[in-house]
RNA sequence: UGCCCGGUAGUGUAAUGGUAGCACCAGGGAUUUUGAUUCCCUUAGUCCUGGUUCAAAUCCAGGCCGGGUAACCA
C-alpha cells in the first residue's frame, strides 16, 4: 500500500495484492477460467461460525465481489452424526449479518450424493477403487507411519465386479457400521499419508438432517469436496493450511474422474490472542456451561461478537487488516478492538452514564429546579444533532472521578477542587460524607451559576470535565463488562497435566447492577451503538427489557489515565 | 523420523533482482467541554552461512527455527 487514498485508486498506483489476488489476476490475464472468478464458503454445519470463519467469508465473498465473480454458500454435510439444522440456520444468519449474499446459490454436499455415488462406481470400473473389509484399527495399522510405508490391504485386488456388487450392497444396507469401506486405490507407500488408499465411503446408519434415511453410506470429506467444487464450477477453492497435504488427493480424484478441475489454494487460518477457535473447545464451553451460550458476548463466535456490540463493518475491516498469507501467525486482540473503536467512534451516539455511582448534592442549587441542558450527540458528526439532558440539585458521578488524597496529576474532583460537569456547570467540592466504615458515600459541592453550559465568563479554566447523571431522572440499569475469556494470550499454553480450561479467566464477566443512565437511554434501541462518554462503547443486550435494562460493554475507550496510574504503581 | 509449507520492527503485513514501506502497539508532544477523537514526532526489522549478480528480503545451495500431517472428522 502506498499513501494514495484507496477510494480514488488510480491505475498507475496499484494497491498491493495478497498472494491469492495475484493468482486470480494472473488467471484473468491468461484467461485460464474464461475470465470467471467463482469461489465458495463451505462450512460444516456442526457448530457456530467464529471470527476465523469471518476471515474466510470475507475472503471468499470479497474476492468474488472484487473481481465481479460469484461466491456460493455450500454446506459440507457429509457426516450426519455431527450435523444439525440448527447450525445451518445460525450459519446463514451470521453470513447475512456480516453483509454477504449468496443469492440463489445455497448448496449442500448432500445434494450431490447421487452423483458422488455414480463417480465412485466409475472409479471402481476403472480399477481405481475397491471395497475393503479391514476394520478401522486394521486400516490404521496397514497405513504405516510417517516414516514407514504402509501395507496393501488383502482386499485391494478384488475384481471389479465384486467391488461393484459390494458397493451396491453397502448402499442397500446389508452391512453394519464399520464393516466395510470403499477405498481409492492409490499408493500405500506414498510419502503423503493421505494418498495411502484413503477411505472414500463409510457405512453410517444414521439419520441425515437433509437426506433423512435415504443413505446409509456417506462420502468422506476428501472425496466430496473437490467434486462438489467441480460440480459448482468453482475456479478457486480456497481453504486453510491444514489441507495443503490433501491437495494431491483433491487433484487425484478430479484427474482420475476426468472432470472439471478447480484450483485449491491454501492460506493461514486466523489466530487471535486470548481466543480459542477450535470448534470442539467452543462446543465444550457451551456444553459445560462455562459461558451462557454460543452467543455469550465473550465468545469469539459471530453471534457472540454481535451480541457484544461488534458491527459487521468492524469485523470486515479487521479481516481486511490482518491480511492473507501462508504465514501461521497470531494477531493481537487489540487489533480487533481497535477496528471496533474506529468504526464506533464515527457513528456511536454519545450519552452520559455512571457505572459506579457516587451521590453529589449541589448545595447552592435550588431544591426543586430542573434545567434542560443541551448536549451534543456526536462531536465528530454534526448531523447527529443535539439532545436535552436534565440537571438538578442531586446527581451521580463516577466513584473513580473523586479522590480524597488526589495527586497533582488527578484532574478530577477532590475537596477544594473545581471541575466541569459536562454540558452543565463548574462545581467545587466542599465536603464529603462518610459511612461508619469511612467510605465516601456522598459529596457536597457548590456550583457557579455563571458557568452554565461549561464556560466561565471570567475565562478561568478547569483541568477536568466529568460526566454525571441527574438522580431524579436517571434510568437504573445493569451493565455487563467483559474481559478476555482467557487469562493467557495462548489459551492452549498449559503445563503438563493441566487443561486449556485452566486458563479460563475467573473474572471475565463483571456485572454492575446499580448503574445510572441519562434519561434518554430509557428508549434505547437494540443494535444501536452508544458511547458512554469517557467509559466505552455499549449496546443494549438482547435480553434487555423495560423492566430490566441491560447494557453490554463492547469495548472500552482508550484509557491513557489508566495506563499512567498503572505505571505509577 | 518421512513428507508438505513457512520465516521482513514487539504484532500483523508491503516491497515480485534496483531507496526495506504501512498499520497496530510502545514512547514523546500539540489540540481538546470525553485523560476519547484528531494531528505531529520517535524507537525498532529482512533467521544463519555461503553462492550467482554491478545490485539479493527477493534467485540457488546448505543449515537453523516454526507450523501442518499417520479419524471410517472436516
XYZ file of C-alpha atoms (C1' of nucleotides) in Angstrom:
643
model
C 0.000 0.000 0.000
C 1.166 3.497 -0.682
C -0.204 6.739 0.656
C -2.679 7.266 -2.155
C -6.266 7.358 -0.957
C -7.834 3.971 -1.553
C -11.122 5.334 -2.826
C -9.527 7.149 -5.718
C -7.265 4.303 -6.744
C -5.542 5.381 -9.920
C -4.385 2.849 -12.483
C -0.699 3.687 -12.069
C -0.877 3.406 -8.309
C -1.969 -0.181 -7.938
C -2.575 -1.210 -4.388
C -0.650 -4.254 -3.313
C -2.399 -7.558 -3.758
C -2.284 -10.550 -1.473
C -0.990 -13.771 -2.963
C -4.440 -15.099 -3.807
C -5.459 -11.885 -5.543
C -2.237 -12.157 -7.507
C -3.089 -15.679 -8.627
C -6.560 -14.569 -9.682
C -5.248 -11.542 -11.512
C -2.785 -13.740 -13.363
C -5.550 -16.222 -14.228
C -7.676 -13.382 -15.526
C -4.792 -12.244 -17.672
C -4.151 -15.671 -19.162
C -7.825 -16.496 -19.499
C -7.403 -19.688 -17.513
C -11.052 -19.759 -16.407
C -12.517 -17.794 -19.315
C -12.495 -14.712 -17.161
C -14.598 -16.239 -14.421
C -13.981 -15.968 -10.695
C -16.079 -18.357 -8.653
C -15.401 -19.124 -5.009
C -17.343 -20.779 -2.241
C -17.606 -20.720 1.511
C -18.002 -24.331 2.681
C -18.889 -24.618 6.381
C -19.725 -27.889 8.047
C -22.977 -27.357 9.959
C -21.652 -28.792 13.198
C -21.114 -25.607 15.170
C -21.458 -21.859 15.114
C -19.314 -19.589 12.982
C -16.460 -17.751 14.686
C -14.060 -14.933 13.895
C -11.845 -17.331 11.942
C -14.752 -18.186 9.669
C -15.368 -14.469 9.257
C -11.935 -14.186 7.688
C -12.748 -16.957 5.248
C -16.167 -15.467 4.476
C -14.697 -12.024 3.837
C -12.017 -13.587 1.669
C -14.279 -15.758 -0.468
C -17.197 -13.365 -0.836
C -14.827 -10.417 -1.001
C -12.816 -11.895 -3.855
C -15.974 -12.598 -5.813
C -17.166 -9.039 -5.262
C -13.803 -7.564 -6.119
C -13.413 -9.442 -9.399
C -17.046 -9.411 -10.482
C -17.487 -13.103 -9.771
C -19.678 -15.268 -7.601
C -19.403 -16.969 -4.256
C -21.510 -19.961 -3.277
C -22.593 -20.980 0.165
C -22.131 -24.712 0.417
C -22.731 -26.792 3.479
C -20.267 -29.630 3.773
C -22.749 -32.003 5.309
C -21.227 -35.426 4.832
C -21.202 -36.524 8.457
C -24.775 -36.979 9.728
C -23.631 -37.867 13.223
C -22.425 -34.356 13.942
C -24.504 -32.050 11.839
C -27.776 -30.344 12.626
C -30.281 -27.994 11.035
C -29.858 -25.560 13.958
C -26.336 -24.900 12.801
C -27.382 -24.428 9.172
C -29.820 -21.707 10.195
C -27.361 -19.983 12.506
C -24.640 -20.007 9.876
C -26.920 -18.392 7.303
C -27.938 -15.698 9.790
C -24.340 -14.908 10.598
C -23.215 -14.618 6.983
C -26.124 -12.348 6.150
C -25.426 -10.225 9.197
C -21.820 -9.866 8.102
C -23.209 -8.357 4.949
C -22.744 -11.049 2.306
C -25.221 -12.529 -0.112
C -25.081 -15.919 -1.825
C -28.245 -15.102 -3.795
C -29.762 -18.351 -5.046
C -26.581 -20.326 -4.627
C -27.260 -22.164 -1.399
C -25.861 -25.629 -1.898
C -25.282 -28.758 0.113
C -22.783 -31.505 -0.469
C -25.694 -33.810 0.263
C -27.326 -32.507 -2.932
C -24.577 -34.352 -4.759
C -24.762 -37.735 -3.013
C -26.202 -39.496 -6.069
C -23.607 -38.036 -8.424
C -20.852 -38.805 -5.940
C -22.047 -42.392 -5.797
C -22.017 -42.664 -9.588
C -18.474 -41.395 -9.646
C -17.485 -43.959 -7.051
C -18.884 -46.645 -9.348
C -16.866 -45.104 -12.154
C -13.681 -45.347 -10.090
C -14.405 -48.986 -9.370
C -14.975 -49.688 -13.077
C -11.633 -48.079 -13.808
C -9.961 -50.281 -11.217
C -9.189 -47.262 -9.064
C -11.307 -48.064 -6.042
C -12.109 -51.157 -4.023
C -14.255 -52.317 -1.185
C -12.170 -53.146 1.871
C -13.163 -55.374 4.797
C -10.427 -54.200 7.138
C -11.606 -52.776 10.460
C -10.796 -49.225 11.476
C -7.935 -50.406 13.627
C -6.562 -52.552 10.852
C -6.759 -49.762 8.310
C -4.753 -47.577 10.655
C -2.243 -50.331 11.205
C -1.866 -51.034 7.491
C -1.432 -47.354 6.760
C 2.078 -47.380 8.194
C 3.606 -44.389 9.927
C 5.114 -41.070 8.922
C 8.430 -42.755 8.300
C 7.439 -46.253 7.250
C 5.376 -47.158 4.193
C 2.022 -48.868 4.597
C 1.000 -52.388 3.630
C -1.546 -53.171 0.972
C -4.936 -54.369 2.088
C -5.637 -58.041 1.286
C -8.832 -56.821 -0.385
C -7.018 -54.394 -2.626
C -7.192 -56.566 -5.712
C -10.785 -57.653 -5.605
C -12.212 -57.966 -9.102
C -14.205 -55.053 -10.452
C -17.479 -56.998 -10.464
C -17.125 -57.952 -6.821
C -16.392 -54.342 -5.862
C -19.435 -53.072 -7.758
C -21.631 -55.683 -6.177
C -20.308 -54.981 -2.695
C -20.724 -51.213 -3.017
C -24.276 -51.717 -4.170
C -24.964 -53.907 -1.170
C -23.298 -51.397 1.121
C -25.700 -48.805 -0.162
C -28.604 -51.229 0.222
C -27.848 -51.505 3.918
C -26.668 -55.119 4.005
C -23.731 -54.338 6.270
C -23.267 -52.870 9.703
C -21.410 -49.669 10.536
C -17.694 -50.114 10.050
C -17.952 -53.485 8.397
C -16.729 -52.299 5.019
C -15.365 -49.190 3.345
C -14.780 -48.087 -0.180
C -11.180 -47.026 -0.713
C -9.295 -45.338 -3.500
C -6.504 -47.444 -4.898
C -3.543 -45.112 -4.976
C -0.224 -45.879 -3.300
C 0.343 -47.457 0.103
C 3.977 -46.367 0.007
C 3.331 -42.706 -0.726
C 5.267 -40.230 1.374
C 1.985 -38.362 1.653
C -0.098 -40.414 4.032
C -3.289 -39.035 2.510
C -2.536 -40.986 -0.638
C -2.275 -44.372 1.077
C -5.594 -45.714 -0.210
C -7.842 -43.229 1.557
C -11.352 -44.237 2.546
C -13.930 -42.598 0.309
C -17.157 -44.110 1.631
C -18.020 -45.396 5.063
C -21.128 -47.114 6.346
C -23.130 -44.951 8.741
C -26.632 -45.996 9.614
C -27.606 -42.512 10.721
C -30.327 -40.003 10.039
C -29.160 -37.070 7.941
C -30.635 -33.624 8.533
C -31.494 -33.292 4.866
C -31.488 -36.688 3.184
C -33.175 -38.408 6.098
C -32.736 -42.177 5.936
C -32.143 -42.345 2.224
C -28.485 -43.207 2.672
C -26.510 -45.432 4.976
C -23.194 -44.853 3.303
C -21.651 -41.392 3.355
C -18.746 -39.950 1.359
C -15.650 -38.650 3.145
C -14.573 -35.015 3.018
C -11.638 -35.552 0.677
C -13.762 -37.390 -1.794
C -16.623 -34.913 -1.574
C -15.030 -31.521 -1.508
C -13.238 -31.369 -4.835
C -16.114 -32.971 -6.697
C -18.559 -30.507 -5.162
C -16.293 -27.673 -6.269
C -16.206 -29.269 -9.688
C -19.976 -29.576 -9.950
C -20.359 -25.928 -8.982
C -17.696 -24.856 -11.488
C -15.687 -23.192 -8.775
C -12.481 -21.638 -10.051
C -10.524 -21.009 -6.874
C -11.153 -23.341 -3.965
C -9.726 -21.514 -1.010
C -9.103 -23.330 2.253
C -6.818 -23.236 5.254
C -3.258 -24.527 5.517
C -4.034 -27.859 7.157
C -5.497 -29.011 3.842
C -2.282 -28.446 1.987
C -1.320 -32.107 2.297
C -4.718 -33.025 0.952
C -4.307 -31.134 -2.294
C -2.658 -34.057 -4.132
C -5.694 -36.129 -3.233
C -8.058 -33.337 -4.270
C -6.267 -33.316 -7.603
C -6.164 -37.108 -7.891
C -9.930 -37.527 -7.691
C -10.627 -34.835 -10.264
C -7.974 -36.129 -12.646
C -8.998 -39.731 -12.381
C -12.646 -38.881 -12.770
C -11.740 -36.698 -15.725
C -13.923 -33.827 -14.638
C -13.685 -30.042 -14.352
C -10.780 -29.239 -12.071
C -10.741 -26.132 -9.840
C -7.560 -24.950 -8.171
C -7.196 -25.406 -4.441
C -5.316 -22.614 -2.689
C -4.431 -22.624 0.993
C -3.984 -19.660 3.330
C -3.212 -19.465 7.022
C -6.106 -19.526 9.418
C -6.729 -16.658 11.780
C -5.365 -16.905 15.297
C -6.197 -14.212 17.830
C -4.660 -13.829 21.262
C -6.857 -14.748 24.236
C -9.251 -16.612 21.967
C -9.850 -20.235 21.072
C -11.338 -21.008 17.690
C -11.410 -24.754 17.853
C -14.994 -25.830 17.237
C -14.641 -28.604 19.754
C -13.464 -26.282 22.502
C -16.180 -23.775 21.729
C -18.722 -26.599 21.953
C -17.212 -27.660 25.275
C -17.506 -24.134 26.666
C -21.180 -24.093 25.771
C -21.997 -27.645 26.867
C -20.144 -27.331 30.140
C -21.898 -24.088 30.957
C -18.705 -22.079 31.208
C -20.381 -19.421 29.081
C -24.061 -18.600 28.726
C -24.304 -19.991 25.199
C -22.931 -19.720 21.680
C -23.800 -16.024 21.744
C -22.189 -15.251 25.079
C -20.570 -11.859 24.459
C -17.190 -13.261 25.495
C -17.279 -15.911 22.787
C -15.316 -15.432 19.555
C -18.398 -16.536 17.654
C -20.006 -14.163 15.179
C -23.224 -14.194 17.189
C -21.270 -13.584 20.397
C -19.476 -10.631 18.899
C -22.758 -9.324 17.547
C -24.423 -9.523 20.944
C -21.386 -7.920 22.493
C -21.848 -4.905 20.250
C -19.475 -5.553 17.382
C -20.562 -4.272 13.995
C -20.229 -6.096 10.674
C -18.143 -3.170 9.441
C -15.663 -3.555 12.278
C -15.272 -7.269 11.706
C -14.841 -6.828 7.982
C -12.272 -4.104 8.498
C -10.418 -6.346 10.921
C -10.381 -9.184 8.404
C -9.051 -6.818 5.779
C -6.387 -5.516 8.118
C -4.990 -8.918 9.131
C -4.306 -9.775 5.513
C -3.971 -13.075 3.718
C -0.723 -15.037 3.724
C 0.635 -18.508 4.316
C 2.434 -17.476 7.472
C 0.956 -19.042 10.571
C 0.965 -16.096 12.956
C -1.050 -14.721 15.827
C -2.982 -11.474 15.644
C -3.175 -9.363 18.779
C -6.695 -8.990 20.107
C -6.198 -5.207 20.375
C -6.252 -5.173 16.597
C -9.830 -6.422 16.714
C -10.783 -3.994 19.456
C -9.197 -1.216 17.515
C -11.293 -1.952 14.433
C -14.388 -1.673 16.588
C -13.345 1.608 18.181
C -12.546 3.040 14.804
C -15.983 2.170 13.472
C -17.977 3.119 16.556
C -16.142 6.400 17.045
C -17.624 7.539 13.772
C -21.225 6.680 14.488
C -21.959 5.949 18.129
C -24.263 8.413 19.835
C -22.672 9.948 22.906
C -24.554 9.679 26.154
C -23.710 10.040 29.823
C -23.908 7.027 32.074
C -22.498 6.463 35.533
C -21.341 2.910 36.116
C -20.363 3.104 39.772
C -22.421 5.953 41.198
C -21.367 8.400 43.882
C -24.064 10.786 45.061
C -23.425 14.513 44.696
C -25.504 17.308 46.206
C -25.091 20.821 44.815
C -25.825 22.752 47.975
C -26.392 26.143 46.385
C -28.652 24.818 43.622
C -32.414 25.367 44.118
C -34.175 22.324 45.569
C -36.922 21.767 43.038
C -35.310 23.132 39.959
C -34.639 21.053 36.859
C -32.836 22.531 33.865
C -32.777 21.011 30.426
C -29.289 21.418 29.045
C -28.043 20.996 25.504
C -25.746 18.044 24.803
C -24.084 17.108 21.546
C -24.807 13.634 20.191
C -21.591 13.197 18.270
C -18.863 15.828 18.233
C -17.415 14.290 15.079
C -20.707 14.356 13.215
C -22.821 17.477 13.330
C -25.712 15.769 11.575
C -26.206 13.575 14.660
C -27.742 16.631 16.304
C -28.316 17.589 19.914
C -30.395 16.383 22.808
C -31.560 17.703 26.176
C -30.286 16.332 29.442
C -31.867 17.187 32.781
C -29.758 18.814 35.505
C -30.765 19.141 39.138
C -29.519 19.544 42.692
C -28.840 15.872 43.218
C -26.625 13.994 40.786
C -24.466 10.936 40.399
C -20.895 10.978 39.268
C -18.428 8.145 38.837
C -16.752 6.939 42.032
C -13.459 6.966 40.205
C -13.887 10.667 39.466
C -13.349 11.549 43.117
C -10.252 11.054 45.197
C -9.650 12.154 48.740
C -5.895 12.415 48.606
C -5.584 13.304 44.992
C -2.187 13.612 43.331
C -1.405 16.722 41.316
C -1.978 14.876 38.033
C -5.510 13.902 39.041
C -7.704 16.267 37.026
C -10.987 15.319 38.643
C -12.815 16.037 41.845
C -11.346 16.323 45.307
C -12.208 18.527 48.241
C -11.429 22.112 47.267
C -11.021 21.336 43.585
C -13.162 22.614 40.752
C -14.172 20.599 37.685
C -16.611 20.973 34.855
C -19.721 18.824 34.741
C -20.024 18.179 31.051
C -22.508 20.493 29.323
C -23.515 21.897 32.754
C -21.580 23.931 35.278
C -18.302 24.240 37.088
C -18.628 22.684 40.517
C -16.330 22.708 43.515
C -16.297 20.001 46.109
C -16.674 21.396 49.599
C -17.131 18.368 51.790
C -17.557 14.595 51.896
C -19.993 12.399 53.791
C -18.713 9.039 55.002
C -20.344 5.899 56.313
C -19.313 4.186 59.558
C -16.523 2.338 57.769
C -15.045 5.544 56.484
C -16.138 5.104 52.866
C -17.078 8.233 50.990
C -20.780 7.907 50.209
C -21.694 11.442 49.244
C -20.114 14.647 48.019
C -21.243 18.168 48.918
C -20.497 20.690 46.209
C -21.285 24.219 45.135
C -21.781 25.322 41.568
C -21.036 28.575 39.784
C -24.272 29.775 38.098
C -22.169 31.916 35.760
C -20.661 28.837 34.095
C -23.828 27.399 32.606
C -23.022 25.318 29.542
C -19.489 24.799 30.760
C -17.633 28.067 30.185
C -16.585 30.678 32.710
C -17.171 34.307 31.697
C -14.069 35.295 33.639
C -12.018 32.978 31.484
C -10.861 30.661 34.237
C -10.088 27.118 33.245
C -10.563 23.760 34.853
C -8.367 20.746 34.201
C -11.089 18.169 34.117
C -14.520 17.558 32.684
C -16.526 14.700 34.119
C -19.820 13.087 33.235
C -22.836 12.979 35.514
C -26.483 11.921 35.625
C -29.330 13.703 37.367
C -30.558 11.301 40.032
C -34.280 12.010 39.785
C -34.483 11.252 36.053
C -31.843 8.538 35.915
C -32.561 5.137 34.409
C -31.250 2.403 36.655
C -29.670 -0.385 34.678
C -27.470 -3.422 34.748
C -24.247 -3.097 32.844
C -22.047 -6.032 31.934
C -18.346 -5.509 31.494
C -16.429 -8.147 29.622
C -12.795 -9.038 29.696
C -10.872 -11.663 27.752
C -12.300 -15.122 28.258
C -8.823 -16.479 28.862
C -6.069 -15.294 31.140
C -3.277 -16.299 28.769
C -2.503 -14.952 25.317
C -2.346 -18.520 24.156
C -5.150 -20.388 25.911
C -3.588 -23.656 24.821
C -0.351 -22.943 26.630
C -0.678 -25.261 29.614
C 1.678 -27.130 31.849
C 1.874 -30.901 31.756
C -1.243 -32.470 33.173
C -3.301 -29.314 33.008
C -6.026 -28.376 30.596
C -6.869 -25.345 28.424
C -9.860 -24.829 30.698
C -7.428 -23.967 33.489
C -6.604 -20.832 31.510
C -10.151 -19.530 31.673
C -10.130 -16.107 33.298
C -12.168 -16.088 36.512
C -13.470 -12.521 36.237
C -14.092 -12.244 32.538
C -17.600 -11.000 33.283
C -18.274 -8.189 35.742
C -21.924 -7.340 36.373
C -22.750 -3.865 37.625
C -26.326 -3.736 38.872
C -26.821 -0.155 40.014
C -25.758 1.927 37.080
C -27.350 5.299 36.422
C -28.012 6.231 32.819
C -29.186 9.523 31.437
C -32.910 9.698 30.834
C -32.637 9.417 27.032
C -31.439 5.825 27.334
C -34.870 4.753 28.573
C -35.845 4.139 24.985
C -32.560 2.928 23.625
C -32.841 0.731 20.576
C -31.193 -2.620 20.084
C -28.426 -2.657 17.517
C -27.703 0.983 18.214
C -24.210 1.572 19.453
C -23.748 4.163 22.182
C -20.680 5.711 23.588
C -20.958 6.177 27.321
C -18.692 9.199 27.417
C -15.296 8.629 28.972
C -16.119 4.960 29.522
C -16.599 2.924 26.401
C -18.943 1.686 23.712
C -22.104 -0.060 24.814
C -25.211 -1.597 23.355
C -28.468 -2.920 24.684
C -28.290 -6.623 25.441
C -30.570 -8.975 23.541
C -32.273 -9.903 26.804
C -32.870 -6.329 27.953
C -36.437 -5.238 28.750
C -38.144 -2.119 30.060
C -38.372 -3.794 33.478
C -34.707 -4.657 33.483
C -32.466 -2.588 31.290
C -29.210 -4.348 30.436
C -26.258 -2.946 28.546
C -23.147 -4.713 27.315
C -19.805 -3.056 27.039
C -18.485 -3.854 23.587
C -15.120 -2.260 24.191
C -13.719 0.387 26.482
C -12.360 3.701 25.304
C -8.593 4.061 25.160
C -7.521 4.962 28.615
C -4.235 6.798 28.967
C -5.089 7.850 32.501
C -5.477 4.206 33.479
C -2.128 3.445 31.908
C -0.473 6.308 33.768
C -1.888 5.015 37.035
C -0.651 1.516 36.380
C 2.805 2.761 35.570
C 2.887 4.979 38.611
C 2.423 1.829 40.661
C 11.845 -39.922 11.873
C 9.269 -39.124 6.410
C 6.551 -35.596 3.508
C 4.459 -30.618 2.766
C 4.549 -25.383 3.954
C 6.543 -21.168 6.134
C 10.422 -17.403 8.426
C 10.677 -8.939 6.980
C 10.483 -3.897 13.595
C 7.055 -6.396 19.729
C 2.495 -7.869 16.434
C 0.037 -8.106 11.538
C 1.623 -7.055 6.667
C 4.084 -4.477 1.762
C 8.251 -4.331 -1.471
C 7.886 -9.953 -7.004
C 16.525 -8.526 -8.831
C 17.167 -1.755 -8.033
C 15.644 3.845 -1.903
C 13.082 -2.019 3.179
C 7.320 0.981 3.362
C 2.346 0.789 6.043
C -0.909 -0.292 10.253
C -1.361 -1.622 15.397
C 1.405 -1.480 19.921
C 5.072 1.387 22.723
C 7.445 6.298 23.902
C 7.148 11.762 23.313
C 4.467 16.275 22.036
C 0.126 19.625 20.195
C -5.197 20.386 20.277
C -9.454 19.119 23.280
C -16.139 20.831 27.432
C -14.768 12.800 26.732
C -7.385 11.698 30.275
C -11.763 9.959 23.966
C -11.176 11.662 18.974
C -7.735 14.315 15.783
C -2.657 15.872 14.474
C 2.805 15.689 14.695
C 7.363 13.239 16.118
C 10.426 8.910 17.838
C 12.171 3.917 18.772
C 12.532 -0.602 16.131
C 13.129 -5.337 11.043
C 14.916 -8.928 6.130
C 16.690 -16.462 10.726
C 22.057 -18.037 9.690
C 26.231 -19.246 6.270
C 27.865 -19.413 1.579
C 26.969 -18.692 -3.839
C 25.065 -16.115 -8.522
C 24.860 -10.711 -9.816
C 27.023 -4.123 -10.995
C 22.954 -4.952 -7.465
C 19.611 -10.111 -3.256
C 14.288 -9.575 1.586
C 13.622 -11.395 -3.451
C 17.312 -16.309 -7.276
C 20.497 -21.003 -5.867
C 22.770 -24.440 -2.058
C 23.311 -25.963 2.919
C 21.846 -25.234 7.818
C 18.641 -23.299 11.916
C 13.848 -22.342 13.755
C 8.392 -22.676 13.484
C 3.773 -24.910 11.729
C 0.925 -28.879 9.447
C 0.408 -34.024 8.702
C -0.320 -41.036 10.479
C -10.311 -40.254 12.017
C -14.377 -44.973 8.685
C -13.818 -35.946 11.259
C -13.958 -31.608 8.292
